Structures are given as C-alpha cells and as structure tokens.
CSV table of C-alpha atoms in Angstrom, one decimal:
chain,number,residue,atom,x,y,z
A,840,MET,CA,61.3,2.9,195.6
A,841,LEU,CA,62.3,-0.9,196.2
A,842,LEU,CA,64.0,-0.3,192.9
A,843,LEU,CA,66.3,2.4,194.1
A,844,SER,CA,68.0,0.1,196.5
A,845,SER,CA,68.6,-2.4,193.1
A,846,ALA,CA,68.2,-0.7,190.3
A,847,SER,CA,67.2,1.0,187.0
A,848,PRO,CA,67.5,3.9,183.8
A,849,GLY,CA,67.4,4.3,180.4
A,850,LEU,CA,68.2,7.8,180.2
A,851,ALA,CA,70.6,10.2,181.4
A,852,GLN,CA,68.5,12.4,183.4
A,853,ALA,CA,64.6,12.2,184.1
A,854,ASP,CA,61.9,14.4,182.9
A,855,PRO,CA,58.8,13.0,184.4
A,856,TRP,CA,57.5,16.5,183.5
A,857,ILE,CA,55.5,16.0,179.8
A,858,PRO,CA,55.7,19.6,177.3
A,859,ALA,CA,52.9,20.2,175.7
A,860,ARG,CA,52.8,19.9,172.4
A,861,GLY,CA,55.7,21.5,169.9
A,862,HIS,CA,57.6,22.5,173.1
A,863,GLY,CA,60.5,20.5,175.2
A,864,VAL,CA,64.6,21.0,175.9
A,865,VAL,CA,68.1,19.1,174.0
A,866,ASN,CA,71.2,19.2,176.1
A,867,PRO,CA,74.3,19.0,173.2
A,868,MET,CA,77.1,18.1,175.7
A,869,LEU,CA,81.2,17.5,175.3
A,870,ARG,CA,81.6,14.3,177.6
A,871,TYR,CA,85.9,13.4,178.0
A,872,PHE,CA,86.7,10.3,179.7
A,873,SER,CA,89.8,8.7,181.5
A,874,ALA,CA,90.5,5.7,183.1
A,875,ASN,CA,94.2,3.9,184.1
A,876,ASN,CA,92.5,1.7,186.4
A,877,ALA,CA,89.4,-1.0,186.6
A,878,PHE,CA,87.3,-2.8,189.2
A,879,SER,CA,87.5,-6.3,190.0
A,880,GLY,CA,85.7,-8.5,187.2
A,881,THR,CA,84.6,-11.1,189.9
A,882,GLN,CA,83.0,-8.8,192.4
A,883,PHE,CA,81.2,-5.6,193.5
A,884,GLY,CA,83.3,-2.7,195.3
A,885,THR,CA,85.5,0.0,195.3
A,886,GLY,CA,88.8,-1.8,194.9
A,887,THR,CA,90.9,-0.8,191.5
A,888,SER,CA,94.2,-2.2,189.9
A,889,PRO,CA,95.9,-1.2,186.9
A,890,SER,CA,94.8,-2.1,183.7
A,891,SER,CA,94.1,-1.0,180.3
A,892,GLN,CA,94.1,2.9,179.2
A,893,GLN,CA,90.5,4.6,178.4
A,894,ARG,CA,89.8,7.4,176.9
A,895,GLU,CA,86.9,8.8,175.4
A,896,THR,CA,85.4,12.1,173.5
A,897,GLN,CA,82.1,11.7,173.4
A,898,PHE,CA,79.5,13.8,171.4
A,899,ARG,CA,76.2,13.7,173.1
A,900,PHE,CA,72.5,14.9,172.1
A,901,THR,CA,70.0,14.4,174.3
A,902,GLY,CA,66.0,15.8,174.8
A,903,THR,CA,62.5,15.3,174.9
A,904,GLN,CA,59.9,17.1,172.7
A,905,GLY,CA,56.5,17.1,173.3
A,906,ILE,CA,54.1,15.4,170.7
A,907,GLY,CA,50.5,16.3,172.9
A,908,GLY,CA,48.0,14.6,174.5
A,909,ARG,CA,51.1,14.1,177.4
A,910,LEU,CA,53.1,11.7,175.4
A,911,SER,CA,56.8,13.5,174.8
A,912,ILE,CA,59.6,11.6,172.7
A,913,GLN,CA,63.0,11.0,174.5
A,914,TYR,CA,66.0,10.1,172.9
A,915,ASP,CA,69.7,10.0,173.4
A,916,LEU,CA,72.3,9.8,170.8
A,917,ARG,CA,76.1,9.6,170.4
A,918,GLY,CA,78.9,8.9,168.6
A,919,GLY,CA,82.6,9.9,169.6
A,920,ALA,CA,86.5,8.4,169.1
A,921,LEU,CA,87.6,6.1,171.6
A,922,GLN,CA,91.3,4.9,172.4
A,923,LYS,CA,92.8,2.3,174.7
A,924,THR,CA,96.1,1.8,175.3
A,925,ARG,CA,97.3,-1.7,176.7
A,926,HIS,CA,101.4,-3.2,177.6
A,927,HIS,CA,101.9,-6.4,176.9
A,928,ALA,CA,105.1,-8.2,176.9
A,929,GLY,CA,107.3,-4.9,176.8
A,930,GLN,CA,105.2,-3.4,174.3
A,931,THR,CA,102.6,-0.6,173.9
A,932,ILE,CA,99.1,-1.2,171.8
A,933,THR,CA,96.8,1.2,170.8
A,934,SER,CA,93.5,0.6,169.6
A,935,ARG,CA,91.2,3.5,168.5
A,936,SER,CA,88.2,3.4,167.4
A,937,SER,CA,85.2,6.8,165.9
A,938,GLY,CA,82.0,6.7,164.6
A,939,LEU,CA,78.2,6.6,166.3
A,940,GLU,CA,77.6,4.8,169.2
A,941,ASP,CA,74.3,3.3,170.1
A,942,GLN,CA,71.2,5.4,170.2
A,943,GLU,CA,68.2,5.5,172.4
A,944,VAL,CA,65.2,6.5,171.7
A,945,GLY,CA,62.0,6.4,173.2
A,946,LEU,CA,58.0,7.4,173.7
A,947,ASN,CA,57.2,9.1,177.8
A,948,TYR,CA,53.4,9.1,178.9
A,949,GLY,CA,52.6,11.6,181.8
A,950,LEU,CA,50.5,10.4,184.5
A,951,ARG,CA,49.6,13.2,187.5
A,952,GLN,CA,51.5,16.5,186.2
A,953,THR,CA,51.2,19.3,188.5
A,954,ALA,CA,53.7,22.4,188.5
A,955,SER,CA,55.5,20.4,192.4
A,956,PHE,CA,54.7,16.7,191.7
A,957,ALA,CA,55.1,14.5,188.3
A,958,ASP,CA,55.7,10.7,187.4
A,959,SER,CA,55.4,9.0,183.8
A,960,ILE,CA,55.9,5.6,182.2
A,961,ALA,CA,57.9,5.4,179.0
A,962,LEU,CA,59.3,2.9,176.6
A,963,ASN,CA,62.9,3.4,175.3
A,964,VAL,CA,64.6,1.3,172.8
A,965,VAL,CA,68.6,0.9,172.4
A,966,LEU,CA,69.6,1.1,168.3
A,967,PRO,CA,72.7,-1.2,168.0
A,968,THR,CA,74.0,1.4,165.4
A,969,GLY,CA,77.9,1.1,167.2
A,970,SER,CA,79.6,-0.6,165.5
A,971,ALA,CA,81.0,-4.0,168.3
A,972,THR,CA,83.2,-5.4,165.4
A,973,ARG,CA,86.4,-2.8,165.6
A,974,VAL,CA,88.5,-2.6,168.6
A,975,PRO,CA,87.7,-1.1,170.9
A,976,ALA,CA,83.8,-1.4,170.2
A,977,LEU,CA,81.8,1.6,170.0
A,978,GLY,CA,78.4,-0.4,170.8
A,979,ALA,CA,77.1,-3.2,172.3
A,980,GLY,CA,75.6,-5.1,169.5
A,981,LYS,CA,72.7,-6.2,170.4
A,982,ALA,CA,69.7,-4.3,170.6
A,983,ALA,CA,67.4,-3.7,174.1
A,984,ILE,CA,64.1,-2.1,175.3
A,985,GLU,CA,64.1,-0.4,178.2
A,986,PRO,CA,60.8,0.3,180.2
A,987,ASP,CA,60.9,3.0,183.2
A,988,TYR,CA,59.2,5.1,185.2
A,989,GLN,CA,59.9,8.5,186.3
A,990,ILE,CA,58.8,10.2,189.4
A,991,GLY,CA,59.8,14.3,190.1
A,992,ILE,CA,59.3,16.1,192.4
A,993,ASN,CA,59.4,20.3,192.8
A,994,ARG,CA,59.4,22.8,196.1
A,995,GLY,CA,61.1,25.8,195.2
A,996,LEU,CA,64.2,26.3,194.8
A,997,MET,CA,65.2,22.1,195.4
A,998,PHE,CA,64.3,19.8,192.7
A,999,VAL,CA,64.1,15.6,192.9
A,1000,THR,CA,64.2,13.8,189.7
A,1001,LEU,CA,63.9,9.9,190.0
A,1002,LEU,CA,64.4,6.8,187.3
A,1003,ALA,CA,64.2,3.3,187.5
A,1004,GLY,CA,63.9,0.4,185.1
A,1005,PRO,CA,65.6,-2.6,183.2
A,1006,ARG,CA,67.3,-2.8,180.2
A,1007,ILE,CA,66.6,-6.3,178.9
A,1008,PHE,CA,69.0,-7.0,175.1
A,1009,VAL,CA,66.5,-8.6,172.6
A,1010,GLY,CA,67.5,-12.6,172.0
A,1011,GLY,CA,68.1,-13.1,176.0
A,1012,GLY,CA,71.9,-11.9,175.6
A,1013,ALA,CA,71.5,-10.0,179.2
A,1014,ILE,CA,68.9,-7.9,182.0
A,1015,GLN,CA,70.5,-5.2,183.6
A,1016,LEU,CA,68.4,-2.8,186.7
A,1017,ARG,CA,69.6,1.0,186.0
A,1018,THR,CA,68.5,3.5,187.9
A,1019,SER,CA,69.4,7.3,188.1
A,1020,ALA,CA,68.7,10.0,190.5
A,1021,ASN,CA,69.3,13.8,190.5
A,1022,LEU,CA,68.7,16.4,193.2
A,1023,GLY,CA,69.7,20.4,192.2
A,1024,TYR,CA,68.9,23.4,194.5
A,1025,ARG,CA,68.7,26.6,192.6
A,1026,VAL,CA,72.1,28.5,195.1
A,1027,SER,CA,71.3,32.4,193.2
A,1028,PRO,CA,69.3,33.4,190.7
A,1029,ARG,CA,71.7,33.2,188.2
A,1030,PHE,CA,73.4,29.6,189.1
A,1031,SER,CA,72.0,26.2,190.1
A,1032,LEU,CA,74.1,23.1,191.7
A,1033,GLY,CA,72.9,19.7,191.8
A,1034,GLY,CA,74.3,15.7,192.0
A,1035,SER,CA,73.7,12.8,190.5
A,1036,LEU,CA,73.9,9.1,191.1
A,1037,PHE,CA,74.1,6.3,188.3
A,1038,TYR,CA,74.0,2.9,189.7
A,1039,VAL,CA,73.6,-0.3,187.3
A,1040,ARG,CA,73.8,-3.9,188.1
A,1041,THR,CA,73.8,-6.8,185.8
A,1042,ILE,CA,71.5,-9.8,187.2
A,1043,HIS,CA,71.2,-12.3,184.3
A,1044,ARG,CA,73.9,-13.4,181.5
A,1045,GLN,CA,73.8,-15.9,179.3
A,1046,GLN,CA,76.5,-18.4,178.9
A,1047,ALA,CA,76.4,-18.0,175.0
A,1048,ILE,CA,76.6,-14.4,175.4
A,1049,THR,CA,76.1,-13.1,171.9
A,1050,ILE,CA,76.4,-9.6,173.2
A,1051,ASN,CA,80.3,-7.3,173.3
A,1052,PRO,CA,81.0,-8.3,176.8
A,1053,GLY,CA,81.9,-4.9,178.4
A,1054,GLU,CA,78.6,-4.0,178.6
A,1055,ILE,CA,78.3,-7.2,181.4
A,1056,TYR,CA,79.2,-4.8,184.6
A,1057,ASN,CA,77.5,-3.4,187.5
A,1058,LEU,CA,78.5,0.1,188.6
A,1059,LEU,CA,77.6,2.9,190.9
A,1060,ARG,CA,78.9,6.6,189.8
A,1061,LEU,CA,78.5,9.9,191.6
A,1062,GLY,CA,78.6,13.4,189.9
A,1063,VAL,CA,78.2,17.3,191.0
A,1064,ARG,CA,76.3,19.6,188.2
A,1065,LEU,CA,76.6,23.9,188.4
A,1066,GLN,CA,74.6,25.2,185.8
A,1067,TYR,CA,74.2,28.7,184.4
A,1068,HIS,CA,70.2,30.2,183.6
A,1069,PRO,CA,70.9,34.1,181.9
A,1070,SER,CA,68.4,36.5,181.8
A,1071,GLY,CA,66.6,38.0,178.6
A,1072,HIS,CA,66.5,37.0,175.2
A,1073,PHE,CA,69.1,33.9,176.3
A,1074,ARG,CA,67.4,32.7,179.3
A,1075,GLN,CA,66.1,29.4,177.6
A,1076,TRP,CA,70.2,28.5,176.8
A,1077,ARG,CA,71.2,27.7,180.2
A,1078,PRO,CA,74.4,25.6,180.3
A,1079,PHE,CA,76.2,23.7,182.6
A,1080,LEU,CA,79.6,21.8,183.6
A,1081,THR,CA,79.4,18.7,185.3
A,1082,TYR,CA,81.5,16.5,187.3
A,1083,GLU,CA,81.3,12.5,187.2
A,1084,ASP,CA,83.4,10.0,188.9
A,1085,SER,CA,83.1,6.2,189.3
A,1086,VAL,CA,83.3,4.7,192.9
A,1087,ALA,CA,82.3,1.1,192.8
A,1088,GLY,CA,81.8,-1.5,190.2
A,1089,GLN,CA,82.7,-4.7,188.8
A,1090,GLY,CA,84.1,-5.3,184.7
A,1091,ILE,CA,85.1,-1.9,184.2
A,1092,HIS,CA,87.5,0.7,184.2
A,1093,ALA,CA,87.6,2.9,187.2
A,1094,GLY,CA,87.3,6.3,185.2
A,1095,LYS,CA,86.3,9.9,185.9
A,1096,ARG,CA,84.8,12.3,183.3
A,1097,ILE,CA,83.9,16.3,182.5
A,1098,VAL,CA,80.6,17.1,181.0
A,1099,LEU,CA,80.4,20.5,179.0
A,1100,GLY,CA,77.1,21.3,177.1
A,1101,VAL,CA,74.5,23.3,177.3
A,1102,SER,CA,70.4,22.7,178.1
A,1103,VAL,CA,68.3,24.6,175.4
A,1104,HIS,CA,64.6,25.0,176.3
A,1105,TYR,CA,61.8,25.6,173.6
C-alpha cells in the first residue's frame, strides 16, 4: 500500500485471478486521445498551457491466457496513428506517424487465489517495436522490464483491483514508479459502472539519456467505465465504454481519451 502513494503498474488493468489452463480473457479496443494543452515541464500540478495539438487513434489488445500451475501469460499490444500540430513563426506544421507501438508481454504467478481475494506477482517486458526516430515517435526506443504486484478483492456486486511496481528502462535510462487502481460495481443485472486511477512518477533519469524524451513524465489520470453484461449465447462478450482525463502531470500533454471495446471471456 505504500507504493500506492507514489507508484506503479505495467498492464492497464490488474488481473490477480489466474485463469485455468486454456481459459482467459482478451480485450480488443479502439482508443482516441485528444489534447491541445500541456502540463508544466518543471513541476507536477494541474495547471496547463497551450501547446502543440496531439491526436492519437490507437488499436489495442490486452489480455490474459492461463497456462496452468497458477501461471498465466498477460499482454498489452498496441498500434495506431499519431498526429502532432504546432504553430511556429506564423506557420502550422503537422507531423504524422502510424504503425506498431511498443508491446508488452509478461508472466503472472498467482499467490493466494480465492473467489473473494487474490494476489499475484508478475514480470513484464516492454519491447521497443515502435519507431523512436519518426516525428512524432511511436515508441520509447528502449526496452524495459516491469516487475509488479497485483491484488484483487471481490465482494458480491463490487470489486477492487490494484497493480503496483516500477518500469525500469534497460541500460539505466530511467526508472518510473507506476500504479493503477480499478473499482467496479454491478448497478443492475446487465450493467456495471467503474472508476480507474493511473499514476506514474519518474524517480530517476540519466543526463545522457538515449530514451525518447516524451517517455519521461509524471501523470495522474482518472477514468470512468460502463460495461454491458449480455445473457444467453453472447454472455462471454461484454462491450464497454471508457472516458479518461489527465487531471495532473508534468512534461506531458493534458488530454482526454475515449475508449470503445469488448471484453471476451473464454
């Protein structure tokens, strides 16, 4: 819990419950991000100022696959199109990039596993598959590892999950503490409503840094999520809609994101 005050995660949503071998969940989604302002580059806070415009349309797949022995494979795969527009000396300059972004895969091991409580430890690897030489860049340009701890509590109509751990860029480029928390409540037999928190803090940065500077930032992002739970033959397909807002940060664009996807359980 000490990490929650300053830290953590790798994958977007913790899943400490390890599925049985051959079972799992996959979450394909379409995300649209838009920002016209940026947070201060010198201090963490809520204040923003006009900056280059940033737009991103991203296709993302996250999921978990049980492999037996309290082990599961988890992944976060991304690709999309990024556009930045800036105004300089009376001119409007627009840059665009599209293709693969950085990918993340990991192995998760369940510790305590009950219907109402679960926790696990995981080791994830961030692969620098997104080009860091394009303008705008699609990746960090450097691999990273993410050991993390995940915890979940399920109480009937309500659940809470927490993920906490560092992102360590290989070669000493930077270290970030990252945390995410998710809260959900079944408001009716067919709908659940949830809230999310994501916080990242960069605690170390080399002077001679080879990582894309856009990856060195501090951020607090909040979100709300509505999910539909169908019945019958389609009960394993659960569409969802998410709205996220960057409420505080440093050295990063201050934007909003809309996410449309479906959670498929098998």
